PDB file of C-alpha atoms in Angstrom:
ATOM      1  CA  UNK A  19     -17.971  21.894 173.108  1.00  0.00           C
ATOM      2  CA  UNK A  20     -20.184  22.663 175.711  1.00  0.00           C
ATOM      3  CA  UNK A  21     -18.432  25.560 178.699  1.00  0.00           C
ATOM      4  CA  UNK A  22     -19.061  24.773 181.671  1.00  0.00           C
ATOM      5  CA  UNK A  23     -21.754  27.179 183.989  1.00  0.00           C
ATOM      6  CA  UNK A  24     -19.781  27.831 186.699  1.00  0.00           C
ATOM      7  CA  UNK A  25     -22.102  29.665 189.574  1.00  0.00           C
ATOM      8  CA  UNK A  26     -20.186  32.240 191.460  1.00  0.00           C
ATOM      9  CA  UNK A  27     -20.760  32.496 194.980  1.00  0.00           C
ATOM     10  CA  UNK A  28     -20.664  35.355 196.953  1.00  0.00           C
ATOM     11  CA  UNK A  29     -17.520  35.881 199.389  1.00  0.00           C
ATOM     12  CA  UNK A  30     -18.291  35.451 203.205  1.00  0.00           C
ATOM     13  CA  UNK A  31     -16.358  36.933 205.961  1.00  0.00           C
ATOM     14  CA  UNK A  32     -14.504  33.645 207.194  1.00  0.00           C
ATOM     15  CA  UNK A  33     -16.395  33.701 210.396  1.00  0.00           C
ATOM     16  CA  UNK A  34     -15.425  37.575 211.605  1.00  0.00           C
ATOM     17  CA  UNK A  35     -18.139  39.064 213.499  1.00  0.00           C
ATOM     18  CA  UNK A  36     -18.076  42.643 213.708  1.00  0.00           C
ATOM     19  CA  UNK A  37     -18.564  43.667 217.499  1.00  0.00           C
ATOM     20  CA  UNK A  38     -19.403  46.956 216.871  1.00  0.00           C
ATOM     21  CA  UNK A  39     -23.039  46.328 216.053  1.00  0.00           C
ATOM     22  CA  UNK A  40     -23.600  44.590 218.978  1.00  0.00           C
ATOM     23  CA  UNK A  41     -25.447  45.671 221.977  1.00  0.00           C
ATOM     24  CA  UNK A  42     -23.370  46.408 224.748  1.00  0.00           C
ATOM     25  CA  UNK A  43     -24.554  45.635 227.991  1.00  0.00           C
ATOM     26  CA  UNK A  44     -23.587  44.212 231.707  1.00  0.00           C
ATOM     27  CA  UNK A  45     -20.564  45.748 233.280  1.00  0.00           C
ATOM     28  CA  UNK A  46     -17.949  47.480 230.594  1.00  0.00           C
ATOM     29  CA  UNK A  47     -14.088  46.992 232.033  1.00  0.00           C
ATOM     30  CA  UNK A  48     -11.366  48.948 230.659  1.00  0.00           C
ATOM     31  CA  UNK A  49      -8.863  46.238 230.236  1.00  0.00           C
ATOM     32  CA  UNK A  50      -6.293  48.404 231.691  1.00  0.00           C
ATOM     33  CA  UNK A  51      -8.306  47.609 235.174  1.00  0.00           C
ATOM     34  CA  UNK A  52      -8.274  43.711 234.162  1.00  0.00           C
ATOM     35  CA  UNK A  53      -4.865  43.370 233.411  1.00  0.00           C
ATOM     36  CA  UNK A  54      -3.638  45.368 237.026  1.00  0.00           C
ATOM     37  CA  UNK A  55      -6.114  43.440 239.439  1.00  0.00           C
ATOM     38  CA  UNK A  56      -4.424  40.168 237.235  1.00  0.00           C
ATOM     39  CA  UNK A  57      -1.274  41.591 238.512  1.00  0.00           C
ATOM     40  CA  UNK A  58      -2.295  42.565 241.474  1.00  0.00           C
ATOM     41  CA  UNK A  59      -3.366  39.452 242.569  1.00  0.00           C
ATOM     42  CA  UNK A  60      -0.154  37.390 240.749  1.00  0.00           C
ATOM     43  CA  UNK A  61       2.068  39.570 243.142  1.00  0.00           C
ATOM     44  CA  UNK A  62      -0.585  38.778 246.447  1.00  0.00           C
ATOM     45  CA  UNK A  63       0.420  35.114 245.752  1.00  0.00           C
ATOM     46  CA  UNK A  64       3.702  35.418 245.384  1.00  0.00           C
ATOM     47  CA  UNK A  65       4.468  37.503 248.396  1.00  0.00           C
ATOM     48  CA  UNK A  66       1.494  35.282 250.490  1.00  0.00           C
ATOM     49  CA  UNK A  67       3.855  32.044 249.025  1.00  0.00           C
ATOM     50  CA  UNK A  68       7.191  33.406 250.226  1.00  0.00           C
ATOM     51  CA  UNK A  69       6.336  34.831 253.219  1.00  0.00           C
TER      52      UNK A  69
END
């Protein structure tokens, strides 16, 4: 009986891209700032709604 020739291939990375070898440029935000001026503005609308 003749086996059959399976050919391995090799393993890929399921679509993860690794951002660290990317070149970083534009404007870098911590997104501690981000997530306050989201806030910030959530509580603006609130207060600007009930006023």
């Amino acid at each position: 009986m003749a086996k059959d020739k399976k050919m391995r291939m090799p393993q890929t990375t399921a679509g993860l891209i690794n951002y660290a070898d990317e070149i970083e440029e534009g404007i870098n935000i911590k997104p501690e700032i981000v997530l306050g001026v989201g806030f910030a503005i959530c509580i603006l609308i609130l207060f600007l709604r009930f006023l």
